[in-house]
XYZ file of C-alpha atoms in Angstrom:
232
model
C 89.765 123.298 88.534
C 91.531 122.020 91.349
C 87.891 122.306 93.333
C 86.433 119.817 90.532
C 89.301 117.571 90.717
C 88.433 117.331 94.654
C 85.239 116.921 94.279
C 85.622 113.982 92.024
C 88.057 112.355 94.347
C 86.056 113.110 97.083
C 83.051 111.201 95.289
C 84.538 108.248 94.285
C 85.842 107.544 97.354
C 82.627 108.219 99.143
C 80.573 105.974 97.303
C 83.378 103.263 96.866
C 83.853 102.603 100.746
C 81.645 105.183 102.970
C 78.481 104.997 100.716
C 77.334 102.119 103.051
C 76.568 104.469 105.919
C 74.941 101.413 108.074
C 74.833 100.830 111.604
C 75.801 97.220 113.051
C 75.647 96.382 117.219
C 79.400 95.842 118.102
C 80.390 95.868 121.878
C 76.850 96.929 122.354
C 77.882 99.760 120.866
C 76.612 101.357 117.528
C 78.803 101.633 114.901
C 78.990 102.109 111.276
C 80.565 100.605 108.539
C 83.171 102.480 107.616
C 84.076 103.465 111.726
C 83.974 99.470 111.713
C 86.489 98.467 108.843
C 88.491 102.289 109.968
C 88.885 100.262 113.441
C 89.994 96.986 112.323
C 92.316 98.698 109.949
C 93.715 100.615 112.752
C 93.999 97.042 114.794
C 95.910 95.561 111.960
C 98.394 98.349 111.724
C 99.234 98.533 114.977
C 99.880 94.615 114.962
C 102.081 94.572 111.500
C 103.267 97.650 113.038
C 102.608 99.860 109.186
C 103.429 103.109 109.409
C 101.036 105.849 107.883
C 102.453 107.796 104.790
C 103.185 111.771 104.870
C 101.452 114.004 103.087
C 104.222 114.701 100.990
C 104.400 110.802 100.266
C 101.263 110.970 99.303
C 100.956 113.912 96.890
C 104.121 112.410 95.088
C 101.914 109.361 94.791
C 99.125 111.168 92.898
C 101.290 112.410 90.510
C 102.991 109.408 89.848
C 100.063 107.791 88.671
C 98.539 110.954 87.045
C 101.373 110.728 85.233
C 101.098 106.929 84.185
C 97.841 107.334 83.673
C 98.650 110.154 80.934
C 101.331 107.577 79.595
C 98.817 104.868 79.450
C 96.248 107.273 77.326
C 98.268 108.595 74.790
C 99.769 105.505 74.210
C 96.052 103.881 73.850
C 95.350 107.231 71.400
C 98.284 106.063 69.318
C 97.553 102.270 69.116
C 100.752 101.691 70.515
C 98.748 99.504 73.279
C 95.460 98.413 74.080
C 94.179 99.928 77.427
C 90.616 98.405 77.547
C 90.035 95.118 75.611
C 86.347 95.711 74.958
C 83.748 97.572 77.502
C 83.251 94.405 79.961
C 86.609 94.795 80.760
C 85.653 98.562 81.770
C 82.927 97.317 84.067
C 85.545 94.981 85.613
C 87.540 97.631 86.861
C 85.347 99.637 88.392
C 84.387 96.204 90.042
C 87.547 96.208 91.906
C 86.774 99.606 93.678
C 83.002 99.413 93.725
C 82.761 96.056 95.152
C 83.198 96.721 98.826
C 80.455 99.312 98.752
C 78.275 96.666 97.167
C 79.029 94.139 99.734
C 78.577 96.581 102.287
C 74.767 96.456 101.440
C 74.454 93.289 102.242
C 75.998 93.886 105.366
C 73.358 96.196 106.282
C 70.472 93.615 105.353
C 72.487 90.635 107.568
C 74.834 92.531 109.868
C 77.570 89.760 109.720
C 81.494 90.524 111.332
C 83.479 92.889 109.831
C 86.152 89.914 109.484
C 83.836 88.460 107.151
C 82.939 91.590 104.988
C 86.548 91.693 104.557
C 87.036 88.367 103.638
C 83.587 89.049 100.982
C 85.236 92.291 99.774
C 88.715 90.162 98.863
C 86.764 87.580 97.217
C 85.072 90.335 94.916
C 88.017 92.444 94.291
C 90.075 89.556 93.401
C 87.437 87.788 90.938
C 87.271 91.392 89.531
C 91.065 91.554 89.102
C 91.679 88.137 87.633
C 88.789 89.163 85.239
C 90.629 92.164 83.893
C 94.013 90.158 83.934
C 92.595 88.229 81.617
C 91.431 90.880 79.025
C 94.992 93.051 79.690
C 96.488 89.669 78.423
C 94.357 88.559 75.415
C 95.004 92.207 74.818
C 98.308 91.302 74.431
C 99.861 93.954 77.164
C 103.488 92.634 78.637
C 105.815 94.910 79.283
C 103.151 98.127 79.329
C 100.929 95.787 81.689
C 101.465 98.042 84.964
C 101.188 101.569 82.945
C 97.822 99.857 81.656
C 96.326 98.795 84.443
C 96.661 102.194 86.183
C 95.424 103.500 83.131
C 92.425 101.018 82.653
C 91.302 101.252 86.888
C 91.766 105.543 86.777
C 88.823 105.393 83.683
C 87.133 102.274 84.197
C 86.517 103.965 87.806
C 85.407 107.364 86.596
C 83.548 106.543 83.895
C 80.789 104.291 85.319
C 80.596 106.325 88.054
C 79.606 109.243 86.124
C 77.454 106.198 84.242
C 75.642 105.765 87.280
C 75.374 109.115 88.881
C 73.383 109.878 84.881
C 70.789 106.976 85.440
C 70.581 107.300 89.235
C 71.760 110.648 90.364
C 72.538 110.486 94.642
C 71.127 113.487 96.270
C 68.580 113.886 98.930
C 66.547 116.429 97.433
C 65.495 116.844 93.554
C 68.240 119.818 93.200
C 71.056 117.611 94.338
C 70.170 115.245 92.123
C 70.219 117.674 89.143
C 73.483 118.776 90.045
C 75.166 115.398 90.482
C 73.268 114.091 87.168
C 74.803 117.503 85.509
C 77.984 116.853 86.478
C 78.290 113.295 85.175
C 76.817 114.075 81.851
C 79.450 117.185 81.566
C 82.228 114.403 82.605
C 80.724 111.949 79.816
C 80.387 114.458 76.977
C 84.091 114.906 77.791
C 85.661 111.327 78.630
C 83.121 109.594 76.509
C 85.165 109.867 73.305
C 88.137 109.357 75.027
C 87.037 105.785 76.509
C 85.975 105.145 73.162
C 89.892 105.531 71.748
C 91.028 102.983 74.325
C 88.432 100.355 73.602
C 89.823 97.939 71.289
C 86.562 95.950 70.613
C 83.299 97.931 71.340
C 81.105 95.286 72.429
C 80.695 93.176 76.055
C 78.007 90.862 77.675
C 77.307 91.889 80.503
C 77.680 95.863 79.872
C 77.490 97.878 76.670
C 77.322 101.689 77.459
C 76.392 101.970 73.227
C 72.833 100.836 74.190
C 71.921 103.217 77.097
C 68.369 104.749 76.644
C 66.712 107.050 79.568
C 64.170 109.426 78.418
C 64.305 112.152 80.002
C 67.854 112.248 80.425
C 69.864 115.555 78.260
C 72.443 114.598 75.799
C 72.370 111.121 76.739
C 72.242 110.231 72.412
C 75.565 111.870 72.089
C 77.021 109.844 74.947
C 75.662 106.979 73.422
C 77.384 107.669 70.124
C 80.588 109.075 71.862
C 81.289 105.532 73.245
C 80.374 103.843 69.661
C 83.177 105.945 68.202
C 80.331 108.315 66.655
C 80.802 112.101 67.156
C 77.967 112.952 65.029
């Protein structure tokens, strides 16, 4: 269990920020993305003078927000709050962590300063935060609003990452792929149903996870129907 749990981590945070595994010329030197942004981060610490957390600071961390995050479902199971106020709102936060990996793309294709894939990456985060500020509060979340938002950014995140590891599995060979498109269809059989408790409208514009059709894809009807509320 604890190896699965990792291995989720692991993946989110691989495709979120080192997914972009590019190469830019910096001092005449090459360098990759994520050794780029590691390096300015490093610069900026050592100028604010931030201080790294422990290990132990760190772990207490996780289970802080495991913990709100439990909060923040069975609260959303019990109606006493709305988590996510229909599925754009879902998309939206996975925005916020995704973003940087998507801007990091178009780094690759123009290879501009890392100052200003920061500055890109801010933009995008914070036009997908004010977004889901503004569903939390038609919602109408107040006093639960930081228990929600942990709550909506911990599945919003998951859940269209296993979303997009079913319609386009990563792998470099046609058995990693099966594996990784496995994997997400085992986590959406499970957290489908869930997702679908904490959605207070099932609907959205831009994305609708009711509608998805692959052929060829297992078990992606009861997914379907798992997010429309339908265990059948």
């Amino acid at each position: 269990m604890r190896c699965r749990l990792a291995y989720v981590i692991v993946s989110v945070i691989m495709l979120c920020f080192l997914s972009p595994n590019v190469t830019a010329q910096t001092n005449q030197n090459q360098q990759t993305l994520p050794e780029a942004v590691q390096d300015k981060a490093e610069t900026i610490k050592d100028e604010t003078g931030l201080k790294s957390i422990s290990s132990e600071q760190y772990d207490a961390i996780i289970i802080v927000m495991l913990v709100i995050v439990l909060w923040g479902t069975i609260s959303g199971f019990r109606q006493n709050t709305t988590v996510f106020y229909n599925f754009d709102d879902l998309a939206l936060c996975f925005g916020m962590i995704a973003s940087p990996a998507a801007i990091g793309f178009v780094w690759m294709i123009f290879n501009f300063s890392v100052d200003l894939y920061f500055i890109l990456s801010g933009i995008a985060v914070l036009a997908c935060l004010l977004g889901v500020l503004q569903y939390t509060w038609k919602s109408g979340v107040r006093g639960m609003f930081p228990v929600v938002f942990v709550t909506k950014v911990f599945w919003g995140t998951l859940t269209m990452l296993a979303i997009w590891w079913l319609l386009s599995p990563p792998g470099k060979n046609a058995e990693s792929r099966r594996s990784a498109r496995a994997f997400a269809t085992m986590f959406l059989l499970i957290a489908a149903p869930v997702v679908a408790r904490l959605v207070k409208y099932k609907e959205g514009n831009f994305f609708n996870p009711t509608s998805l059709s692959r052929s060829g894809i297992t078990n992606i009807g009861k997914i379907r129907n798992s997010f429309k509320g339908d265990n059948n």
